[in-house]
Amino acid sequence: MFGVVLLCIGICLALYAYSTSTFNYWKHRGVIYARPIPFFGNIKPVITFQRTSGQCLQSIYNQFPDEPFVGMWMIRKPTMLVRSPEMIRDVLVKHFQDFMDRGHPFDESREPITAHLVNLTGDRWRHLRQKLSPAFTTGKLRLMTDLLVKCGETLSDYVSHLLETEQGSRLEIRELTAKYSTDVIGSVAFGLEFESFAAEDAPFRAMGRKVFSPSMKYAVSMVVRQFFPDVYNYLDLRSFPKNVNNFFEDLTKDTMEMRKNNNIQRNDFMHLLLKLKEEEERLQTENKSSTAFEFSMKTVAAQAFVFFAAGFETTSTTLSFCLYELALNPEIQIKAVQEVRNVKEKYGMLSYESTQEMTYVEHIIEETLRKHPPVMNLSRICTRTTNIPGTKIEIEEGTNVMIPVYAIHHDPQYYPNPGVFDPERFTPENSRKRPNFTFLPFGDGPRICIGMRFAYMEMKLCLAQFLEKFHVSPCIKTTIPLRYSKSFLLRPEGGLWLGVSSRIKTEECSI
């Protein structure tokens, strides 16, 4: 018995020594640091699902208001938290070559859909980014407008139908916007009718739930993947259920074969992927291929997956947060409706050009992204040992670098009264008063979100169509103040309920 006790003590001491063995890293380099906790480093609230990652890094950010950067630990891995806009510029733009990679693990053999544009590294990322950029030109966005308007009409018809039912006046907005963004991705990316509003068990909506509302098993698995990749691989864990990977591989294969066999031409994301694959096959046949990696069907499926995942979750979440803030700020909602009506009267219809004139609606979206950024932190890996400008401190190759977007967006130095929802912060005059690199919902630099312009257009069109017909307000089920889910993207906890009514009837009652 005594021997067993000694063995347990020995194991605990060994684990303690291992978990704290890197805790002198920043001290030896003369960097001010946040005091870590054994076994957790500085992210215990994240590991134990007590706080979001954005709120966790915000607490560290706020402890050192005068420091441009701070040392911290992700479990036991030394990480640099970058605070100053100048140093953020260095990481994202000026010294981009030294901080090109995001450091998100992926496994092409076991989970091919994780080898997508967001996760890829080095020359492979650069090559693919260059090839995919043409999907988001102004010309392509114009061609997508009618498809987006049609999805908005489907949303409006669905809400109008719900308002005719007894329970229709109180709606879970998060689910509404999720169905809308799912249909948008289906239409503009895959050329398919996802029919998310037609049935609760629509397959693509079900896939969205599996990816972004995972069971505890997969939530823990993703934490292990990020912080203990060797353990993740040894235990043969997965980030998503296997049927998610199979679903997107089968979808991609079937869609491409159907288009090729029937000579279907569409100006969408899947068409671009098909052309890239055909071009790669032609070059390989001619022995002229110089791409950074084989553009296989699995590669295509991975890009289709990330277009669905990134375009679905962040957009739907932002739209739900936006409607929440408009419900709590009726004067802002009225001003937005007036702008939509004025623009529509001028153009006679909603179009790409008309959305460009919805400047106040855009400021509303920007303020929503400022207050509730879906991506709470930006992550980079130092790919080449480099000096911090103006200091003798080196950032070693392999060091994690974190940019705390949520914390910066709530810093009163840049955004006075950050808890107040105020779209006027983003007028040209007020924006010029802030330093660059203090508004980062899509990142910045060469690795800025490739779909940013598409996301803005999609959200402006959706809000214009929704607000023109419906009025939103708090209801008995509305959570005030808002609570966040402890997930890797910023989401409302327990859904987001609002009162919804016909705008015409609401305005008639107010006369």
Short mmCIF file of C-alpha atoms in Angstrom, two decimals, residues 21 66 69 81 101 123 131 138 168 184 210 212 215 242 248 279 287 307 318 366 422 456 506:
data_model
loop_
_atom_site.label_atom_id
_atom_site.label_comp_id
_atom_site.label_asym_id
_atom_site.label_seq_id
_atom_site.Cartn_x
_atom_site.Cartn_y
_atom_site.Cartn_z
CA SER A 21 9.20 23.11 -16.82
CA ASP A 66 1.22 49.87 -20.75
CA PHE A 69 3.42 42.55 -25.57
CA LEU A 81 0.21 38.08 -26.32
CA ASP A 101 1.05 30.28 -40.35
CA ASP A 123 3.75 27.75 -49.83
CA LYS A 131 -6.01 30.25 -56.89
CA THR A 138 -16.43 42.44 -57.58
CA GLY A 168 -44.79 33.23 -33.94
CA VAL A 184 -26.91 31.06 -48.98
CA LYS A 210 -22.58 18.68 -35.89
CA PHE A 212 -20.50 23.93 -34.52
CA SER A 215 -20.92 16.81 -28.31
CA LYS A 242 -16.46 10.68 -39.51
CA PHE A 248 -18.55 16.68 -47.79
CA GLU A 279 -6.18 22.52 -64.80
CA ASN A 287 4.33 16.94 -66.91
CA PHE A 307 -16.43 27.63 -47.38
CA THR A 318 -23.14 38.07 -36.51
CA GLU A 366 -19.17 46.79 -38.04
CA ASP A 422 -22.92 52.77 -31.19
CA TYR A 456 -20.55 42.14 -45.77
CA THR A 506 -46.06 47.99 -35.80
#
